[in-house]
PDB file of C-alpha atoms in Angstrom:
ATOM      1  CA  MET A   5      -5.577 -10.707 -13.881  1.00  0.00           C
ATOM      2  CA  THR A   6      -2.821  -9.189 -12.070  1.00  0.00           C
ATOM      3  CA  HIS A   7      -3.248  -9.601  -7.894  1.00  0.00           C
ATOM      4  CA  TYR A   8      -1.148  -8.383  -5.577  1.00  0.00           C
ATOM      5  CA  LEU A   9      -0.761  -9.908  -1.694  1.00  0.00           C
ATOM      6  CA  ILE A  10      -0.006  -8.192   1.406  1.00  0.00           C
ATOM      7  CA  ASP A  11       0.808 -10.538   4.366  1.00  0.00           C
ATOM      8  CA  ARG A  12       0.780  -8.946   7.423  1.00  0.00           C
ATOM      9  CA  PHE A  13       3.290 -11.009   9.295  1.00  0.00           C
ATOM     10  CA  SER A  14       3.332  -8.137  12.111  1.00  0.00           C
ATOM     11  CA  SER A  15       0.938  -6.268  14.207  1.00  0.00           C
ATOM     12  CA  GLY A  16       2.355  -4.083  16.893  1.00  0.00           C
ATOM     13  CA  VAL A  17       0.428  -1.140  18.935  1.00  0.00           C
ATOM     14  CA  GLU A  18       1.444   1.416  16.360  1.00  0.00           C
ATOM     15  CA  SER A  19       1.442  -0.534  13.234  1.00  0.00           C
ATOM     16  CA  THR A  20       1.170  -3.231  11.017  1.00  0.00           C
ATOM     17  CA  LEU A  21       4.190  -4.751   8.754  1.00  0.00           C
ATOM     18  CA  GLY A  22       3.985  -6.594   5.909  1.00  0.00           C
ATOM     19  CA  ILE A  23       4.787  -8.376   2.853  1.00  0.00           C
ATOM     20  CA  LEU A  24       4.163  -7.113  -0.583  1.00  0.00           C
ATOM     21  CA  PHE A  25       3.761 -10.075  -3.705  1.00  0.00           C
ATOM     22  CA  ARG A  26       3.161  -9.756  -6.977  1.00  0.00           C
ATOM     23  CA  GLN A  27       1.489 -12.432  -7.978  1.00  0.00           C
ATOM     24  CA  GLY A  28       2.091 -13.958 -11.045  1.00  0.00           C
ATOM     25  CA  ASN A  29       0.390 -17.232 -12.880  1.00  0.00           C
ATOM     26  CA  LEU A  30       2.752 -19.545 -11.120  1.00  0.00           C
ATOM     27  CA  GLU A  31       4.857 -17.737  -9.082  1.00  0.00           C
ATOM     28  CA  ALA A  32       4.935 -14.982  -6.422  1.00  0.00           C
ATOM     29  CA  GLU A  33       7.239 -11.603  -6.836  1.00  0.00           C
ATOM     30  CA  PHE A  34       8.173  -9.886  -3.592  1.00  0.00           C
ATOM     31  CA  MET A  35       7.775  -6.175  -4.000  1.00  0.00           C
ATOM     32  CA  ALA A  36       8.597  -4.043  -0.928  1.00  0.00           C
ATOM     33  CA  PHE A  37       7.592  -4.280   2.996  1.00  0.00           C
ATOM     34  CA  THR A  38       4.535  -2.813   3.956  1.00  0.00           C
ATOM     35  CA  LEU A  39       3.932  -0.535   7.360  1.00  0.00           C
ATOM     36  CA  GLU A  40      -0.463  -0.112   8.092  1.00  0.00           C
ATOM     37  CA  ASP A  41      -1.529   1.410  10.711  1.00  0.00           C
ATOM     38  CA  GLU A  42      -2.218  -1.199  13.723  1.00  0.00           C
ATOM     39  CA  ALA A  43      -5.451  -3.364  13.688  1.00  0.00           C
ATOM     40  CA  ARG A  44      -8.489  -2.211  16.016  1.00  0.00           C
ATOM     41  CA  THR A  45     -12.089  -3.889  16.629  1.00  0.00           C
ATOM     42  CA  ALA A  46     -13.600  -0.637  15.968  1.00  0.00           C
ATOM     43  CA  LYS A  47     -12.119   1.535  13.766  1.00  0.00           C
ATOM     44  CA  VAL A  48     -11.209   4.901  14.793  1.00  0.00           C
ATOM     45  CA  TYR A  49     -10.381   7.721  11.785  1.00  0.00           C
ATOM     46  CA  GLY A  50      -7.013   7.990  10.648  1.00  0.00           C
ATOM     47  CA  GLU A  51      -5.631   5.146  13.084  1.00  0.00           C
ATOM     48  CA  THR A  52      -7.062   1.535  11.605  1.00  0.00           C
ATOM     49  CA  ARG A  53      -5.603  -0.454   9.193  1.00  0.00           C
ATOM     50  CA  ILE A  54      -8.192  -1.830   6.957  1.00  0.00           C
ATOM     51  CA  PRO A  55      -9.731  -4.648   7.169  1.00  0.00           C
ATOM     52  CA  ALA A  56      -8.407  -8.134   5.648  1.00  0.00           C
ATOM     53  CA  GLY A  57     -10.033  -8.695   1.662  1.00  0.00           C
ATOM     54  CA  VAL A  58      -9.754  -8.516  -1.569  1.00  0.00           C
ATOM     55  CA  TYR A  59     -10.321  -4.980  -3.311  1.00  0.00           C
ATOM     56  CA  LEU A  60     -10.178  -3.323  -6.050  1.00  0.00           C
ATOM     57  CA  LEU A  61      -6.964  -0.614  -7.399  1.00  0.00           C
ATOM     58  CA  LYS A  62      -7.875   2.220  -9.018  1.00  0.00           C
ATOM     59  CA  LEU A  63      -6.046   5.186 -10.153  1.00  0.00           C
ATOM     60  CA  ARG A  64      -7.223   8.721  -8.518  1.00  0.00           C
ATOM     61  CA  LYS A  65      -6.299  12.049  -9.944  1.00  0.00           C
ATOM     62  CA  PHE A  66      -7.544  14.358  -7.778  1.00  0.00           C
ATOM     63  CA  GLY A  67      -6.747  15.828  -4.170  1.00  0.00           C
ATOM     64  CA  GLY A  68      -3.489  16.474  -2.427  1.00  0.00           C
ATOM     65  CA  PHE A  69      -1.153  14.120  -2.426  1.00  0.00           C
ATOM     66  CA  HIS A  70      -2.358  13.715  -6.396  1.00  0.00           C
ATOM     67  CA  LYS A  71      -1.046  17.205  -6.750  1.00  0.00           C
ATOM     68  CA  ARG A  72       2.155  16.742  -4.665  1.00  0.00           C
ATOM     69  CA  TYR A  73       2.811  13.438  -6.491  1.00  0.00           C
ATOM     70  CA  THR A  74       2.496  15.500 -10.195  1.00  0.00           C
ATOM     71  CA  ASP A  75       4.588  17.954  -9.354  1.00  0.00           C
ATOM     72  CA  LYS A  76       7.704  15.586  -7.648  1.00  0.00           C
ATOM     73  CA  PHE A  77       7.805  12.871 -10.394  1.00  0.00           C
ATOM     74  CA  ASP A  78       7.288  12.931 -13.786  1.00  0.00           C
ATOM     75  CA  PHE A  79       5.981   9.195 -14.283  1.00  0.00           C
ATOM     76  CA  HIS A  80       2.854   9.717 -11.812  1.00  0.00           C
ATOM     77  CA  GLU A  81      -0.294   9.684 -13.671  1.00  0.00           C
ATOM     78  CA  GLY A  82      -2.229   9.399 -10.893  1.00  0.00           C
ATOM     79  CA  MET A  83      -2.212   8.080  -6.999  1.00  0.00           C
ATOM     80  CA  ILE A  84      -3.512   4.081  -6.609  1.00  0.00           C
ATOM     81  CA  GLU A  85      -6.285   3.789  -4.731  1.00  0.00           C
ATOM     82  CA  VAL A  86      -7.495   1.057  -2.835  1.00  0.00           C
ATOM     83  CA  THR A  87     -11.555   0.741  -3.520  1.00  0.00           C
ATOM     84  CA  SER A  88     -14.343  -0.436  -2.050  1.00  0.00           C
ATOM     85  CA  VAL A  89     -13.051  -0.487   1.508  1.00  0.00           C
ATOM     86  CA  PRO A  90     -16.378  -0.969   3.771  1.00  0.00           C
ATOM     87  CA  ASN A  91     -16.274   2.134   6.253  1.00  0.00           C
ATOM     88  CA  PHE A  92     -12.645   3.113   4.604  1.00  0.00           C
ATOM     89  CA  THR A  93     -12.166   6.017   1.658  1.00  0.00           C
ATOM     90  CA  ASP A  94      -9.053   7.608   0.100  1.00  0.00           C
ATOM     91  CA  VAL A  95      -6.781   4.291   1.097  1.00  0.00           C
ATOM     92  CA  LEU A  96      -3.698   5.430  -0.678  1.00  0.00           C
ATOM     93  CA  VAL A  97      -0.322   3.893  -1.689  1.00  0.00           C
ATOM     94  CA  HIS A  98       2.094   6.521  -0.713  1.00  0.00           C
ATOM     95  CA  ILE A  99       5.650   7.431   0.545  1.00  0.00           C
ATOM     96  CA  GLY A 100       6.055   7.361   3.930  1.00  0.00           C
ATOM     97  CA  ASN A 101       8.263   5.631   6.605  1.00  0.00           C
ATOM     98  CA  ASP A 102       5.951   4.951   9.987  1.00  0.00           C
ATOM     99  CA  ASP A 103       2.596   5.048  11.267  1.00  0.00           C
ATOM    100  CA  ASP A 104       2.517   9.028  11.551  1.00  0.00           C
ATOM    101  CA  ASP A 105       2.220   8.709   7.408  1.00  0.00           C
ATOM    102  CA  THR A 106      -0.601   7.170   7.485  1.00  0.00           C
ATOM    103  CA  ALA A 107      -4.297   7.379   7.913  1.00  0.00           C
ATOM    104  CA  GLY A 108      -5.367   3.690   7.125  1.00  0.00           C
ATOM    105  CA  CYS A 109      -3.226   3.921   3.556  1.00  0.00           C
ATOM    106  CA  LEU A 110      -0.406   1.247   2.287  1.00  0.00           C
ATOM    107  CA  LEU A 111       3.184   2.787   3.414  1.00  0.00           C
ATOM    108  CA  THR A 112       5.878   0.929   0.821  1.00  0.00           C
ATOM    109  CA  GLY A 113       9.789   0.684   1.633  1.00  0.00           C
ATOM    110  CA  ASP A 114      12.448  -1.307   0.821  1.00  0.00           C
ATOM    111  CA  SER A 115      13.626  -2.208   4.644  1.00  0.00           C
ATOM    112  CA  CYS A 116      11.927  -2.545   7.783  1.00  0.00           C
ATOM    113  CA  SER A 117      12.327  -2.409  10.941  1.00  0.00           C
ATOM    114  CA  GLN A 118      10.511  -4.263  13.854  1.00  0.00           C
ATOM    115  CA  ASN A 119       7.404  -3.033  15.915  1.00  0.00           C
ATOM    116  CA  ILE A 120       7.377  -5.628  18.934  1.00  0.00           C
ATOM    117  CA  THR A 121       9.404  -3.248  21.016  1.00  0.00           C
ATOM    118  CA  ALA A 122       9.410  -0.142  19.327  1.00  0.00           C
ATOM    119  CA  PRO A 123       7.095   1.701  16.367  1.00  0.00           C
ATOM    120  CA  GLY A 124       7.208  -0.545  13.337  1.00  0.00           C
ATOM    121  CA  PHE A 125       9.503   1.687  10.637  1.00  0.00           C
ATOM    122  CA  ILE A 126      10.091   1.090   6.889  1.00  0.00           C
ATOM    123  CA  GLY A 127      12.637   3.030   5.157  1.00  0.00           C
ATOM    124  CA  SER A 128      13.951   3.710   1.609  1.00  0.00           C
ATOM    125  CA  SER A 129      10.200   4.494   1.331  1.00  0.00           C
ATOM    126  CA  THR A 130      10.832   6.561  -2.129  1.00  0.00           C
ATOM    127  CA  SER A 131      11.974   4.174  -4.309  1.00  0.00           C
ATOM    128  CA  ALA A 132       9.820   1.618  -3.120  1.00  0.00           C
ATOM    129  CA  TYR A 133       7.314   3.424  -4.002  1.00  0.00           C
ATOM    130  CA  GLU A 134       8.174   4.353  -7.252  1.00  0.00           C
ATOM    131  CA  ARG A 135       9.397   0.858  -8.488  1.00  0.00           C
ATOM    132  CA  VAL A 136       5.700  -0.405  -7.046  1.00  0.00           C
ATOM    133  CA  TYR A 137       4.187   2.274  -8.673  1.00  0.00           C
ATOM    134  CA  LYS A 138       5.453   1.646 -12.010  1.00  0.00           C
ATOM    135  CA  ARG A 139       4.535  -1.820 -12.167  1.00  0.00           C
ATOM    136  CA  MET A 140       0.966  -1.417 -10.623  1.00  0.00           C
ATOM    137  CA  LEU A 141       0.416   1.195 -13.012  1.00  0.00           C
ATOM    138  CA  GLU A 142       1.850  -1.071 -16.032  1.00  0.00           C
ATOM    139  CA  ASP A 143      -0.518  -3.536 -14.424  1.00  0.00           C
ATOM    140  CA  MET A 144      -3.580  -1.692 -15.062  1.00  0.00           C
ATOM    141  CA  GLN A 145      -2.793  -0.322 -17.987  1.00  0.00           C
ATOM    142  CA  ARG A 146      -3.403  -3.917 -19.128  1.00  0.00           C
ATOM    143  CA  GLY A 147      -6.702  -4.402 -16.951  1.00  0.00           C
ATOM    144  CA  PRO A 148      -7.962  -4.764 -13.551  1.00  0.00           C
ATOM    145  CA  VAL A 149      -5.505  -5.423 -10.675  1.00  0.00           C
ATOM    146  CA  TRP A 150      -6.723  -6.417  -6.887  1.00  0.00           C
ATOM    147  CA  ILE A 151      -4.865  -6.632  -4.292  1.00  0.00           C
ATOM    148  CA  GLU A 152      -5.261  -8.865  -1.426  1.00  0.00           C
ATOM    149  CA  TYR A 153      -4.840  -8.281   2.420  1.00  0.00           C
ATOM    150  CA  ARG A 154      -3.992 -11.274   3.943  1.00  0.00           C
ATOM    151  CA  ASP A 155      -3.409 -10.905   8.336  1.00  0.00           C
ATOM    152  CA  ARG A 156      -1.128 -13.726  10.146  1.00  0.00           C
ATOM    153  CA  ALA A 157      -0.860 -11.656  12.723  1.00  0.00           C
TER     154      ALA A 157
END
């Protein structure tokens, strides 16, 4: 079973930064930096990160993101969706740089800027997304893939 881990290390006023790892049998492989919305005690639609936990990844082959990414990427087979999140729907892995680009979804990037004195930012999102997507898709083709969100911040 393949398992991914998001280690959330910085929770700012507008965003949460993390590191995405692919968990193997004996090792953890760094995949990308991540950015999500901020933590909240009460959910605000489109402005709240999902709760820590373990969720199943599935391919979603409908919707606006699916259409845009099908047109943009020749490798695209469906959006990677984080499923069974209590009180959340449509949680996708996609391209973006800051909290304005996510509505509870997971953004990936190859670089990140702190979210303590400024809004968090991740850079080179498209290249990170392509790398992460291809690896997750490959793993999903072999069987169920889970993603764990772990809070340090």
